[in-house]
PQR file with spaces between the fields and no chain letter, atoms N, CA, C, O and H, PARSE charges and radii, in Angstrom:
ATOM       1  N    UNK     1      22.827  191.218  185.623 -0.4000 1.5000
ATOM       2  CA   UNK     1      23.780  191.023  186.692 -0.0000 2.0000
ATOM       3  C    UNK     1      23.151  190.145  187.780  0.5500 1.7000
ATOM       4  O    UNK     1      23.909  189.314  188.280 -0.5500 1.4000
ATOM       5  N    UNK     2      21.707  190.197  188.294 -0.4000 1.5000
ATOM       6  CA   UNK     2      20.889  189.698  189.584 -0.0000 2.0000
ATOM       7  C    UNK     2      19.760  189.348  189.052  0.5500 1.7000
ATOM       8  O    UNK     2      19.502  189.481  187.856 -0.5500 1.4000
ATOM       9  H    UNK     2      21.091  190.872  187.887  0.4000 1.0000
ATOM      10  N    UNK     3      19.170  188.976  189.717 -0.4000 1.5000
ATOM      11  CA   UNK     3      17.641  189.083  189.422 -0.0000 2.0000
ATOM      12  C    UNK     3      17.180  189.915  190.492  0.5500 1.7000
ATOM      13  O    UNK     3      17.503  190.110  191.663 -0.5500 1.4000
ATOM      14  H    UNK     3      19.380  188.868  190.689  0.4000 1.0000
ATOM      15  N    UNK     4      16.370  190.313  189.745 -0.4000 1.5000
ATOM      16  CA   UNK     4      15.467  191.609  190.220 -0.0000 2.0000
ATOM      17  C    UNK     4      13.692  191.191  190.756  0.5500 1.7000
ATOM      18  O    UNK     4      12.799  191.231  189.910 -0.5500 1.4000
ATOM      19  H    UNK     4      16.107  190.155  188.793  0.4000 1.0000
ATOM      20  N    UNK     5      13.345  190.766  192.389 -0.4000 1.5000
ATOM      21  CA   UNK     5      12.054  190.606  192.254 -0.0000 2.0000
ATOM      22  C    UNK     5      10.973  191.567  192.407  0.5500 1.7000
ATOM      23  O    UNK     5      11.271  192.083  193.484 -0.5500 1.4000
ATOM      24  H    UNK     5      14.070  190.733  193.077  0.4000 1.0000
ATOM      25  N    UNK     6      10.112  192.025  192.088 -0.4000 1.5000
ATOM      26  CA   UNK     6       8.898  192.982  192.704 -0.0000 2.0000
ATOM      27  C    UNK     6       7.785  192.162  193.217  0.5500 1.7000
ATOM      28  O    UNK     6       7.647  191.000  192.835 -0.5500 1.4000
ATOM      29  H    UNK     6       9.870  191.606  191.213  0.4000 1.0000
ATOM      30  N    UNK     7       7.019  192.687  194.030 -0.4000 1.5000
ATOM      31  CA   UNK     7       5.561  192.604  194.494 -0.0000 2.0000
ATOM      32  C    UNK     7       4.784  192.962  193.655  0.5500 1.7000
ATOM      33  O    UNK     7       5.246  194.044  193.292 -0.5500 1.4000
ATOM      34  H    UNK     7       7.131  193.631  194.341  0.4000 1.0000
ATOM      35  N    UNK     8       4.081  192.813  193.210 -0.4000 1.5000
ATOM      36  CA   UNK     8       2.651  193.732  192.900 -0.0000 2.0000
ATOM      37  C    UNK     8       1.494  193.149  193.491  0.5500 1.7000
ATOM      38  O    UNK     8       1.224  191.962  193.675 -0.5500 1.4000
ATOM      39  H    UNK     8       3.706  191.934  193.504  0.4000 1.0000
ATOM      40  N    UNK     9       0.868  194.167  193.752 -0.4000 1.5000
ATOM      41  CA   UNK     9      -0.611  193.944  194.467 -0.0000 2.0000
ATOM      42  C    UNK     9      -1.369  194.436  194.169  0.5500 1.7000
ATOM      43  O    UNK     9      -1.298  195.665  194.199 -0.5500 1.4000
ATOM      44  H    UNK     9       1.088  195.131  193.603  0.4000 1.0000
ATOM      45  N    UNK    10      -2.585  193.781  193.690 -0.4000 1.5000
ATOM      46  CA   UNK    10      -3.784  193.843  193.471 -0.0000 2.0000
ATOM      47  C    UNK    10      -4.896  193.467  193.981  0.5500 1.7000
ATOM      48  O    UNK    10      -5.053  192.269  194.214 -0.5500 1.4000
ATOM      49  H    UNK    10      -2.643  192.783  193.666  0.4000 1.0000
ATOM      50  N    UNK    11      -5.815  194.307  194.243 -0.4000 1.5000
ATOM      51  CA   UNK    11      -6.725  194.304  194.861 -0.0000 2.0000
ATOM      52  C    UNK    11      -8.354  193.834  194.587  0.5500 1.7000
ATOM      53  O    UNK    11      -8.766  194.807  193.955 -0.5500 1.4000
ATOM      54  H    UNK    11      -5.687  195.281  194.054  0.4000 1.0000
ATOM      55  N    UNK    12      -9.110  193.211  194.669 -0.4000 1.5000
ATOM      56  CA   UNK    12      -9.727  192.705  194.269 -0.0000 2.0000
ATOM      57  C    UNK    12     -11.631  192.665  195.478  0.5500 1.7000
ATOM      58  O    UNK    12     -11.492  193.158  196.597 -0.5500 1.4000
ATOM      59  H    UNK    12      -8.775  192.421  195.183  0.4000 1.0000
ATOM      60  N    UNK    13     -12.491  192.344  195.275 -0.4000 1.5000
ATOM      61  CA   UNK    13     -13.460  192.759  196.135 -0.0000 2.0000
ATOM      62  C    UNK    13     -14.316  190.985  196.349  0.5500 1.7000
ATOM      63  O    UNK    13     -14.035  190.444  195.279 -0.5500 1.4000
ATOM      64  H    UNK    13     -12.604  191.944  194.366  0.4000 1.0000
ATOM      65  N    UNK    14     -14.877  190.294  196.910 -0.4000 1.5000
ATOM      66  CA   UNK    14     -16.071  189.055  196.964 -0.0000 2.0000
ATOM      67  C    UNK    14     -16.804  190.050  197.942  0.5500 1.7000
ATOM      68  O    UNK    14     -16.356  190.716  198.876 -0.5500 1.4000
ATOM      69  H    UNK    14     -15.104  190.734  197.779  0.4000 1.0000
ATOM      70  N    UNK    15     -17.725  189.966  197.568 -0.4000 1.5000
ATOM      71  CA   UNK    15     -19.500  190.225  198.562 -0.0000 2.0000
ATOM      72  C    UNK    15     -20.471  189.900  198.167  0.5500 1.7000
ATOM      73  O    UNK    15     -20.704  189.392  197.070 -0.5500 1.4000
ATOM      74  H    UNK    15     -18.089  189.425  196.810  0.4000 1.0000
ATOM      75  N    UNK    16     -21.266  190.176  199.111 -0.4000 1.5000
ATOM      76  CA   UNK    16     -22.984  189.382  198.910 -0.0000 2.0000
ATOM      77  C    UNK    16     -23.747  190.583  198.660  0.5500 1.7000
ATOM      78  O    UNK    16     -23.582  191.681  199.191 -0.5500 1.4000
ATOM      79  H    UNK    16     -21.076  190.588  200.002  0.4000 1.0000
ATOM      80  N    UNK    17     -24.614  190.244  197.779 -0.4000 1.5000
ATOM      81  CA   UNK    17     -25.790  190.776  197.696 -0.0000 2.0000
ATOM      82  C    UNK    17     -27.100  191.262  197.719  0.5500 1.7000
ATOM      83  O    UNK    17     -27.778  191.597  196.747 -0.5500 1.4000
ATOM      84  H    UNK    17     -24.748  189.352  197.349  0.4000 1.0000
ATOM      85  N    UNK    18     -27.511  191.280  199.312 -0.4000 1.5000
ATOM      86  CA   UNK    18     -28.611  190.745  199.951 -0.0000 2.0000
ATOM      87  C    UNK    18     -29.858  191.078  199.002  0.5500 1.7000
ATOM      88  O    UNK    18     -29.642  192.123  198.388 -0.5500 1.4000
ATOM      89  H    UNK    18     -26.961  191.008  200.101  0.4000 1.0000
ATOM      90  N    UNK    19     -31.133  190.486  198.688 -0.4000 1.5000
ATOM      91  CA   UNK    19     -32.321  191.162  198.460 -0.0000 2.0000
ATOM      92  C    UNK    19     -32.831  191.568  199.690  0.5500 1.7000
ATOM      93  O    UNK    19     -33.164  190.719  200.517 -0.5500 1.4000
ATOM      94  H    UNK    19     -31.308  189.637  199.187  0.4000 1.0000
ATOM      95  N    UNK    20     -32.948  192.906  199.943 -0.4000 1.5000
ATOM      96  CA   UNK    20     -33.589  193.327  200.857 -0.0000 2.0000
ATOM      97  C    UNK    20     -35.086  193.462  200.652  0.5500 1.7000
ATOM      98  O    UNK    20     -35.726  193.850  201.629 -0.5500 1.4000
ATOM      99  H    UNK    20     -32.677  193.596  199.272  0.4000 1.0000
ATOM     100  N    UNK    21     -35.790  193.180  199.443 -0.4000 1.5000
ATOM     101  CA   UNK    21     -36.847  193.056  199.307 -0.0000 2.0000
ATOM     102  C    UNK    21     -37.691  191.843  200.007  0.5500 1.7000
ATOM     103  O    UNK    21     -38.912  191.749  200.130 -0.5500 1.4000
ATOM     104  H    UNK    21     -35.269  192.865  198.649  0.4000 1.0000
ATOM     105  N    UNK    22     -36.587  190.876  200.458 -0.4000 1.5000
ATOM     106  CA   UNK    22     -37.084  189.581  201.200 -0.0000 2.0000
ATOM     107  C    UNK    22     -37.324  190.052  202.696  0.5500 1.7000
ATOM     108  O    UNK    22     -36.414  190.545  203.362 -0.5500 1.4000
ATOM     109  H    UNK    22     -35.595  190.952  200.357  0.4000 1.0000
ATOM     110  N    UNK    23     -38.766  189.843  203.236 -0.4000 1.5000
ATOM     111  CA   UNK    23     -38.684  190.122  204.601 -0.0000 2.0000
ATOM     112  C    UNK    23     -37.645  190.179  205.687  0.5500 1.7000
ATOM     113  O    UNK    23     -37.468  191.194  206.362 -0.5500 1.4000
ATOM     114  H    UNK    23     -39.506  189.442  202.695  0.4000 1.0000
ATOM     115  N    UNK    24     -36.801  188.804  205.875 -0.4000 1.5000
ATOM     116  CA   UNK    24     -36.172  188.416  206.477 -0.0000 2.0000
ATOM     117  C    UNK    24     -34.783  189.114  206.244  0.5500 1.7000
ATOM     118  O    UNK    24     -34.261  189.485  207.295 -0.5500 1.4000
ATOM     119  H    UNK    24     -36.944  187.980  205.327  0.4000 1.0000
ATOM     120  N    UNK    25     -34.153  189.344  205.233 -0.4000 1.5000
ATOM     121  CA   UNK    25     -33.218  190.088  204.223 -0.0000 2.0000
ATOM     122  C    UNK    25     -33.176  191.572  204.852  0.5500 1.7000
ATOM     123  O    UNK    25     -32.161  192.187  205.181 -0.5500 1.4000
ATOM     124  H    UNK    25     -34.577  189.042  204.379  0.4000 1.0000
ATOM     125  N    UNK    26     -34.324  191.942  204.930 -0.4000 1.5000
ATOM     126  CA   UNK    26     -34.225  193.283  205.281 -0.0000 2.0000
ATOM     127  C    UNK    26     -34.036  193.608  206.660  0.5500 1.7000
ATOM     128  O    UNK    26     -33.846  194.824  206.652 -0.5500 1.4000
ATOM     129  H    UNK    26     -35.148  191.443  204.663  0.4000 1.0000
ATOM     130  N    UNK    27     -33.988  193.253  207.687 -0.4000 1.5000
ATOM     131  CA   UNK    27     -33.417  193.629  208.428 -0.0000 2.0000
ATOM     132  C    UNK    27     -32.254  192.952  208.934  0.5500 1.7000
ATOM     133  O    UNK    27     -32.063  191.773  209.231 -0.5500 1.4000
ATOM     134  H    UNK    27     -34.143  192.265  207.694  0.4000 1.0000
ATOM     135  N    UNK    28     -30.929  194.796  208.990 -0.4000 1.5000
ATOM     136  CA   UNK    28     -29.704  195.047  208.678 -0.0000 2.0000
ATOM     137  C    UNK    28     -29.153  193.741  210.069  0.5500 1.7000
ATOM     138  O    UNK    28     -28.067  193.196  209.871 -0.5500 1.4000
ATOM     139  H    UNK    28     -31.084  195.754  208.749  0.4000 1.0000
ATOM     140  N    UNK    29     -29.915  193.365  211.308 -0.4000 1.5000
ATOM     141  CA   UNK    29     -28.779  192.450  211.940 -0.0000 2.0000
ATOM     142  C    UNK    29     -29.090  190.895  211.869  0.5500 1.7000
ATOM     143  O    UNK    29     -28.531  190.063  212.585 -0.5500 1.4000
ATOM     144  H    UNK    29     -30.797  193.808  211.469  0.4000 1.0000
ATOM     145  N    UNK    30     -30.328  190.532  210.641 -0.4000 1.5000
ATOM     146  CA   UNK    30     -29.934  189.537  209.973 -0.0000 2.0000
ATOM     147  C    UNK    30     -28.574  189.062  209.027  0.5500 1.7000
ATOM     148  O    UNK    30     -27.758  188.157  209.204 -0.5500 1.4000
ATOM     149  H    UNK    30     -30.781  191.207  210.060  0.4000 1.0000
ATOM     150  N    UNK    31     -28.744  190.327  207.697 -0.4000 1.5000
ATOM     151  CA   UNK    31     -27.417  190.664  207.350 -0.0000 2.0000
ATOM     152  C    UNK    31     -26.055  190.719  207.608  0.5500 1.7000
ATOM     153  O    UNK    31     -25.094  190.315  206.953 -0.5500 1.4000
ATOM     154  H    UNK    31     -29.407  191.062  207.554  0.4000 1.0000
ATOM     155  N    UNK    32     -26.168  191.494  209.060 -0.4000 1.5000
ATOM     156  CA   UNK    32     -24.824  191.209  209.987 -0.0000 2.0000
ATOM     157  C    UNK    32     -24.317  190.049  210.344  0.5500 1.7000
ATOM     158  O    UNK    32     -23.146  189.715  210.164 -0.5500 1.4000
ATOM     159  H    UNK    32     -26.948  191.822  209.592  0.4000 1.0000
ATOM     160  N    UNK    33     -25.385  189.231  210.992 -0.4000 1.5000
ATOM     161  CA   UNK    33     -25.307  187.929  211.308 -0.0000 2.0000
ATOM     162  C    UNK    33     -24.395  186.935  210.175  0.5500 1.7000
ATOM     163  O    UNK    33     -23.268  186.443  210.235 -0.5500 1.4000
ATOM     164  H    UNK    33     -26.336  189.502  211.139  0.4000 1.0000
ATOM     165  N    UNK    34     -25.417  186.914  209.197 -0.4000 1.5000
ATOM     166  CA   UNK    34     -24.764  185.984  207.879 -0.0000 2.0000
ATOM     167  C    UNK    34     -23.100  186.721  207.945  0.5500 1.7000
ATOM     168  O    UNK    34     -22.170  185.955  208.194 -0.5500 1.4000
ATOM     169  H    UNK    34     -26.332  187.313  209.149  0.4000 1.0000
ATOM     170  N    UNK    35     -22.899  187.729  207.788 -0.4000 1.5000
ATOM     171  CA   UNK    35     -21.493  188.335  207.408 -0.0000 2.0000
ATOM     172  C    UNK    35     -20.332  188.061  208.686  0.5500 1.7000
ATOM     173  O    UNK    35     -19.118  188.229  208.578 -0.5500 1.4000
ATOM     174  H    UNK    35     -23.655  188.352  207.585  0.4000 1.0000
ATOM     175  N    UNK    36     -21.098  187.575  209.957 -0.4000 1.5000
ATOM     176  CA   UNK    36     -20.054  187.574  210.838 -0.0000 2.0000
ATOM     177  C    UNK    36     -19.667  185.831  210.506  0.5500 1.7000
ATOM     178  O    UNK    36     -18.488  185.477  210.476 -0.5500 1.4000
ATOM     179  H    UNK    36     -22.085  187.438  210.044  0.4000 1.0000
ATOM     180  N    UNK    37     -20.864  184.787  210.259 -0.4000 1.5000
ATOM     181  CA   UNK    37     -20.774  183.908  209.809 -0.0000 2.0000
ATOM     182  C    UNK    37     -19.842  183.611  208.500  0.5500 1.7000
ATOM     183  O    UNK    37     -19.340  182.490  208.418 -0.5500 1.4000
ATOM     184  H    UNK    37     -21.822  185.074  210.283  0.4000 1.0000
ATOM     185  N    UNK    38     -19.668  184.275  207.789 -0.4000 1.5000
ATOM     186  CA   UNK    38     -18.780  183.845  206.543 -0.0000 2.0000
ATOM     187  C    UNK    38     -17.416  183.779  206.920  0.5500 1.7000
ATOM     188  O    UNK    38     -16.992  184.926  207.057 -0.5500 1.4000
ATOM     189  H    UNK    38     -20.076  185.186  207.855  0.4000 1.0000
ATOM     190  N    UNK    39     -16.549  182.925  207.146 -0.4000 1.5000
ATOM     191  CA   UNK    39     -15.246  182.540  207.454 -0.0000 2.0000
ATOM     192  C    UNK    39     -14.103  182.865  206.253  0.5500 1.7000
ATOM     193  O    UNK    39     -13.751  182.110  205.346 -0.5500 1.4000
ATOM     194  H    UNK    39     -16.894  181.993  207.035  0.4000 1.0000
ATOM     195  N    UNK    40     -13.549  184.504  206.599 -0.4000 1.5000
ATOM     196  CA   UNK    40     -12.880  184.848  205.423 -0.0000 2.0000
ATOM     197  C    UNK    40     -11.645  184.303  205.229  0.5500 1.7000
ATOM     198  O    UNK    40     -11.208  184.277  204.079 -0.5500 1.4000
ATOM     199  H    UNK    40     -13.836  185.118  207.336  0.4000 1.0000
ATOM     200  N    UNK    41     -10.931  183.818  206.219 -0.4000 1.5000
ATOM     201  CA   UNK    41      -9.693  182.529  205.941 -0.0000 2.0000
ATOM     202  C    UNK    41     -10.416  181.761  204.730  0.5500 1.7000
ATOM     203  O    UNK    41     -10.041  181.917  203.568 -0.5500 1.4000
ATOM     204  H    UNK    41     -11.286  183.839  207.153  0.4000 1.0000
ATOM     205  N    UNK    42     -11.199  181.143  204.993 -0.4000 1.5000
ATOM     206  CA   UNK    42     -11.458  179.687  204.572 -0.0000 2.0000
ATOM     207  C    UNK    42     -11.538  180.338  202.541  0.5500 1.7000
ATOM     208  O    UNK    42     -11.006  179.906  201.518 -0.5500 1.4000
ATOM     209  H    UNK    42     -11.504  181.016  205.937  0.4000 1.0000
ATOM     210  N    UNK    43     -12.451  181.477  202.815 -0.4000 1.5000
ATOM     211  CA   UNK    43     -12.506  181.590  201.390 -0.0000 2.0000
ATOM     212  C    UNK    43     -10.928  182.461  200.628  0.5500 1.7000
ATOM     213  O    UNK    43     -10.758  182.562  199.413 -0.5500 1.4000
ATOM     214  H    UNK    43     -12.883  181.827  203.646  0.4000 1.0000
ATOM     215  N    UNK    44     -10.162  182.877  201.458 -0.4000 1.5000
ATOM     216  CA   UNK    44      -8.906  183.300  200.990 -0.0000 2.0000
ATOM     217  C    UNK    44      -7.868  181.769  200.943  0.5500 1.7000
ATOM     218  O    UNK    44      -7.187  181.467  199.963 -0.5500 1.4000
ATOM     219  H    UNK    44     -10.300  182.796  202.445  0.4000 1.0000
ATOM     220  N    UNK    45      -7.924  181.205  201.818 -0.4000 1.5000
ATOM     221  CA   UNK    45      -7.088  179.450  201.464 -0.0000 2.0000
ATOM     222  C    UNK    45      -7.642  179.163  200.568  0.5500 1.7000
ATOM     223  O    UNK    45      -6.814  178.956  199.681 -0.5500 1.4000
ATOM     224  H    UNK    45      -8.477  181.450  202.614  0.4000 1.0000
ATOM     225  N    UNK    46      -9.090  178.935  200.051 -0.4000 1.5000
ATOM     226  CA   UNK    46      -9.211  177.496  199.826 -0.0000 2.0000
ATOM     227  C    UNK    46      -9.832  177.982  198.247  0.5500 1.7000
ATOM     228  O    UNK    46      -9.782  177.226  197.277 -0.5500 1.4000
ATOM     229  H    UNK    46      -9.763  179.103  200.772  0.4000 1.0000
ATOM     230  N    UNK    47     -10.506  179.590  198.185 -0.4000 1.5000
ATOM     231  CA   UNK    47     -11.046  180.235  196.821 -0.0000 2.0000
ATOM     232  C    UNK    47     -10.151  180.634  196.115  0.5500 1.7000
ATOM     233  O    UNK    47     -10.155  180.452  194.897 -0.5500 1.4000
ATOM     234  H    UNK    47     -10.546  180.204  198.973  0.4000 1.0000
ATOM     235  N    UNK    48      -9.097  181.333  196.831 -0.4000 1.5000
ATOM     236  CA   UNK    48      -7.806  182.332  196.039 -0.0000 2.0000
ATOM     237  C    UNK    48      -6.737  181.681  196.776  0.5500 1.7000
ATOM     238  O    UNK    48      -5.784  182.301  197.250 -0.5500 1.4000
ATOM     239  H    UNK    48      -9.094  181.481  197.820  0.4000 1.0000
ATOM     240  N    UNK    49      -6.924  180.268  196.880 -0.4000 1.5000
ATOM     241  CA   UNK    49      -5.589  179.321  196.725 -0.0000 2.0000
ATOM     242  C    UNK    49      -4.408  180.143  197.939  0.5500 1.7000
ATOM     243  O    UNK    49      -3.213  180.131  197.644 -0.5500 1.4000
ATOM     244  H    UNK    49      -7.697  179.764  196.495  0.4000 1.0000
ATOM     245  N    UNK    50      -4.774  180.689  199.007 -0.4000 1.5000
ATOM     246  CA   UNK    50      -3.981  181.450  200.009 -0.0000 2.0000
ATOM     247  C    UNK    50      -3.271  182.247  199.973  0.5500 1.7000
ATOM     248  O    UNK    50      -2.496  182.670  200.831 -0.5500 1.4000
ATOM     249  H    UNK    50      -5.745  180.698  199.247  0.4000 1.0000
ATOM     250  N    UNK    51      -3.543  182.680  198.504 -0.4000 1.5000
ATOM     251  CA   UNK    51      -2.836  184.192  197.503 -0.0000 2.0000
ATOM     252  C    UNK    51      -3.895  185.090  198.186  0.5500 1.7000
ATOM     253  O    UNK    51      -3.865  186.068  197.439 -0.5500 1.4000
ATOM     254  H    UNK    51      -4.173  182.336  197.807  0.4000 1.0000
ATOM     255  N    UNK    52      -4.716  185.340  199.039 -0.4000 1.5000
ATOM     256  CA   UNK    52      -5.416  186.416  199.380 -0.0000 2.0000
ATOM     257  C    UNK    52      -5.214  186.783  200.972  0.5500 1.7000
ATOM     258  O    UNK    52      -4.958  185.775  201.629 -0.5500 1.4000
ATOM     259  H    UNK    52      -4.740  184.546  199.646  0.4000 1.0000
ATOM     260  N    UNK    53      -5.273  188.054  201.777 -0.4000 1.5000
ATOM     261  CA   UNK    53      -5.817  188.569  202.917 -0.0000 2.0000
ATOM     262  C    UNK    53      -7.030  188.921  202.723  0.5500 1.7000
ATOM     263  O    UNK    53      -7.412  189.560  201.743 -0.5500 1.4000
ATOM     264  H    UNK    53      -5.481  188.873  201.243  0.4000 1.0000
ATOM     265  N    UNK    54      -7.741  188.524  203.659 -0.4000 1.5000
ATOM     266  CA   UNK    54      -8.695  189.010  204.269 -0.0000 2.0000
ATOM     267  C    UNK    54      -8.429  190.315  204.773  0.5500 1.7000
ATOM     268  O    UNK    54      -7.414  190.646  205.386 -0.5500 1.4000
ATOM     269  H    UNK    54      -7.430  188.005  204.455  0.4000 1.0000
ATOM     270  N    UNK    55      -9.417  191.049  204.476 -0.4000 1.5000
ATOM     271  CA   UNK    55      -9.547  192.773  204.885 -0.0000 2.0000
ATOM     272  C    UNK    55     -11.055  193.196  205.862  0.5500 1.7000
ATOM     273  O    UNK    55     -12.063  192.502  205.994 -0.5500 1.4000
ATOM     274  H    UNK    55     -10.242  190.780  203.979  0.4000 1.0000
ATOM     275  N    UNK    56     -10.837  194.230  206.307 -0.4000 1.5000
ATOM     276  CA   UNK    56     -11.550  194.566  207.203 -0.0000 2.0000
ATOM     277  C    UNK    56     -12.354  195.859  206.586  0.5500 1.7000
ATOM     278  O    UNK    56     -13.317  196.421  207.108 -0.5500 1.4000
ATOM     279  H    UNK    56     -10.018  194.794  206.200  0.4000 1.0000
ATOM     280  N    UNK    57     -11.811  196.141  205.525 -0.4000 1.5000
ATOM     281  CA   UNK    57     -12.050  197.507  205.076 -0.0000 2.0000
ATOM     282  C    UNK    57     -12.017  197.220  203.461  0.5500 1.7000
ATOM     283  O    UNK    57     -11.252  196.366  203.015 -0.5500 1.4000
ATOM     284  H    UNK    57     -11.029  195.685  205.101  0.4000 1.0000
ATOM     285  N    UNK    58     -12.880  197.971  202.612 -0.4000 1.5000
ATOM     286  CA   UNK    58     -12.930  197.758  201.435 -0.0000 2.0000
ATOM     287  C    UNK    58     -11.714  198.692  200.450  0.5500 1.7000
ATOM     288  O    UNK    58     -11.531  198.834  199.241 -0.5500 1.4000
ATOM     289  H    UNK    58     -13.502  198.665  202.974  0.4000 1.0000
ATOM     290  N    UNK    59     -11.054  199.198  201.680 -0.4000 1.5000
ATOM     291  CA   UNK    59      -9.928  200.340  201.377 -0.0000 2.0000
ATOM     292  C    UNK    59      -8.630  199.257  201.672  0.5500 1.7000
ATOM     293  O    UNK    59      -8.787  198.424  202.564 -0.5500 1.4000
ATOM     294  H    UNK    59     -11.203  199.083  202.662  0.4000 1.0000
ATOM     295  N    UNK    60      -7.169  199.292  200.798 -0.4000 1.5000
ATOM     296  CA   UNK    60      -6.175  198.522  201.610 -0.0000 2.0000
ATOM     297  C    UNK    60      -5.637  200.134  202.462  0.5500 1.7000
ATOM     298  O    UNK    60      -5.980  201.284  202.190 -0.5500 1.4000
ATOM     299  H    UNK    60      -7.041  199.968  200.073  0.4000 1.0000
ATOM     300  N    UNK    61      -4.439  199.495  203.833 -0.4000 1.5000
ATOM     301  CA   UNK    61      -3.926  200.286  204.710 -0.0000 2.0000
ATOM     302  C    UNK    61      -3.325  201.477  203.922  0.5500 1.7000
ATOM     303  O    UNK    61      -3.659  202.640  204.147 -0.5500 1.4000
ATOM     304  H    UNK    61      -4.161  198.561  204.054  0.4000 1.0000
ATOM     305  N    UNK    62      -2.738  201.243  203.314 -0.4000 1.5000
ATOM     306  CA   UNK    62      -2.233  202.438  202.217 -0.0000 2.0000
ATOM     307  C    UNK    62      -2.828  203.606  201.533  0.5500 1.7000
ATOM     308  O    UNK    62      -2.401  204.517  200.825 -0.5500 1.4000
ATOM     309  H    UNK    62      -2.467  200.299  203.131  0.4000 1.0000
ATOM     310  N    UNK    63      -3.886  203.268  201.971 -0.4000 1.5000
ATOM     311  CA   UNK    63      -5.042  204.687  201.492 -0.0000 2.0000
ATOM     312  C    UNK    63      -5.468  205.655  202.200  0.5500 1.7000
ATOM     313  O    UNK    63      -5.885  205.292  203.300 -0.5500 1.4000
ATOM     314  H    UNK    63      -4.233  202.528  202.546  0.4000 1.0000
ATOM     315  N    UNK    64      -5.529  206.811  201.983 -0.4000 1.5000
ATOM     316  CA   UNK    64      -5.758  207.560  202.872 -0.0000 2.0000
ATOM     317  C    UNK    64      -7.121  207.646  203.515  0.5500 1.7000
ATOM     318  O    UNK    64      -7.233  208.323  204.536 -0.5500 1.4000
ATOM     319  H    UNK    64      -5.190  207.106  201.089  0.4000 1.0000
ATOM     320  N    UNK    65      -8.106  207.057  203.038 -0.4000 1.5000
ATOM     321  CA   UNK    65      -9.141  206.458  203.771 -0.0000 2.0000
ATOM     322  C    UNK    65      -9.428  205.816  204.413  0.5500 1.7000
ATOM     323  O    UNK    65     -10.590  205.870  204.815 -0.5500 1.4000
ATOM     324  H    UNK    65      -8.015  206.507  202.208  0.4000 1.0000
ATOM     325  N    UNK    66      -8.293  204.552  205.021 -0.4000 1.5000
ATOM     326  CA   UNK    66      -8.446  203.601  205.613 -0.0000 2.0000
ATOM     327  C    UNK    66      -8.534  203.665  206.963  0.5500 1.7000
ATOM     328  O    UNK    66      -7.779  204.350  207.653 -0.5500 1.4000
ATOM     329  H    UNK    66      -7.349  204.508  204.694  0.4000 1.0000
ATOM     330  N    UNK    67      -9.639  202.817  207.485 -0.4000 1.5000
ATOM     331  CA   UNK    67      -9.799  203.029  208.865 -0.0000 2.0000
ATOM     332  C    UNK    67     -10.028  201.444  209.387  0.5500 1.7000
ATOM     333  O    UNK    67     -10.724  200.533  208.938 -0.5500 1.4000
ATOM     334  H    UNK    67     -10.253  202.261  206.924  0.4000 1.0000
ATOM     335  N    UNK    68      -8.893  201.557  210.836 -0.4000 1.5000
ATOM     336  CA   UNK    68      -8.884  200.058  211.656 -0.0000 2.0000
ATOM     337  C    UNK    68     -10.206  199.578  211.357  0.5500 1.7000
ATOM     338  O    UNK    68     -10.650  198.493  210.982 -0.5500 1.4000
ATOM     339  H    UNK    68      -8.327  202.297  211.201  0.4000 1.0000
ATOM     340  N    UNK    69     -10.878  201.077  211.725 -0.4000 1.5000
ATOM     341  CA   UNK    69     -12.654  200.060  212.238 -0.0000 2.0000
ATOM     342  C    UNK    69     -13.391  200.774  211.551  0.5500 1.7000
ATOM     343  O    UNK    69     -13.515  201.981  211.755 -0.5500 1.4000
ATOM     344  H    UNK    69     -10.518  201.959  212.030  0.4000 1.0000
ATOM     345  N    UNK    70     -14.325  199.779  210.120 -0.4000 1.5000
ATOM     346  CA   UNK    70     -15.331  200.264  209.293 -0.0000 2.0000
ATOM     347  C    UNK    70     -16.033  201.331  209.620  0.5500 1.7000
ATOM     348  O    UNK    70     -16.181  201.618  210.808 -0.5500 1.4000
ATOM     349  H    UNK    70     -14.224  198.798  209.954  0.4000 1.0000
ATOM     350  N    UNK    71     -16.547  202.047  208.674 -0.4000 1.5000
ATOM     351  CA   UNK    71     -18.002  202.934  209.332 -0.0000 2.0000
ATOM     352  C    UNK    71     -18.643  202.044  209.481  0.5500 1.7000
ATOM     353  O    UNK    71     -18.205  200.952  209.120 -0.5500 1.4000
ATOM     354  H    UNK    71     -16.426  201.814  207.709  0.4000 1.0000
ATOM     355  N    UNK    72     -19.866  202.138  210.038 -0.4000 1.5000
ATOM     356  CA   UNK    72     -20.993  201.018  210.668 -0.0000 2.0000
ATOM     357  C    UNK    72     -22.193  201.795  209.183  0.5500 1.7000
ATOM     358  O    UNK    72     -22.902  202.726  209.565 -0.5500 1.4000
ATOM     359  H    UNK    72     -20.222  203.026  210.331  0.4000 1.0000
ATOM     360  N    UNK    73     -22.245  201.640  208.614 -0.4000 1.5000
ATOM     361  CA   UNK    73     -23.563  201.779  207.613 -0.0000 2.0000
ATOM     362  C    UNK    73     -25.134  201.482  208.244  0.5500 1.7000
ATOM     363  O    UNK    73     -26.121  201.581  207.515 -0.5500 1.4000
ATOM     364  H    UNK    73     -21.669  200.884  208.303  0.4000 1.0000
């Protein structure tokens, strides 16, 4: 009779892998640094073609775990 559209969403993860065995590596507000540096627009436009959000949380809003603001690890 119509067409019928759905959403589906899938969720998916990119991160780094620091060696913390590297002097410099190991300490956590080097780490921070690089991560505030990575421009997650750029890699959701330009990696996943602008089919992606950027998230703040490794949880999406829909979970009952999700929180505005990360734990701090």
């Amino acid at each position: 009779d119509g067409v019928v559209v759905t959403r589906q969403t899938a969720l998916g993860y990119t991160y780094l892998n620091f060696n913390t065995a590297d002097p410099i590596l190991s300490d956590v507000n080097v780490r921070r640094a690089i991560a505030h540096l990575i421009d997650k627009n750029v890699i959701a436009d330009e990696i996943y073609q602008g089919m992606d959000t950027p998230g703040i949380s490794p949880l999406v809003p829909n979970t009952w775990r999700y929180a505005e603001v990360p734990d701090q690890a």
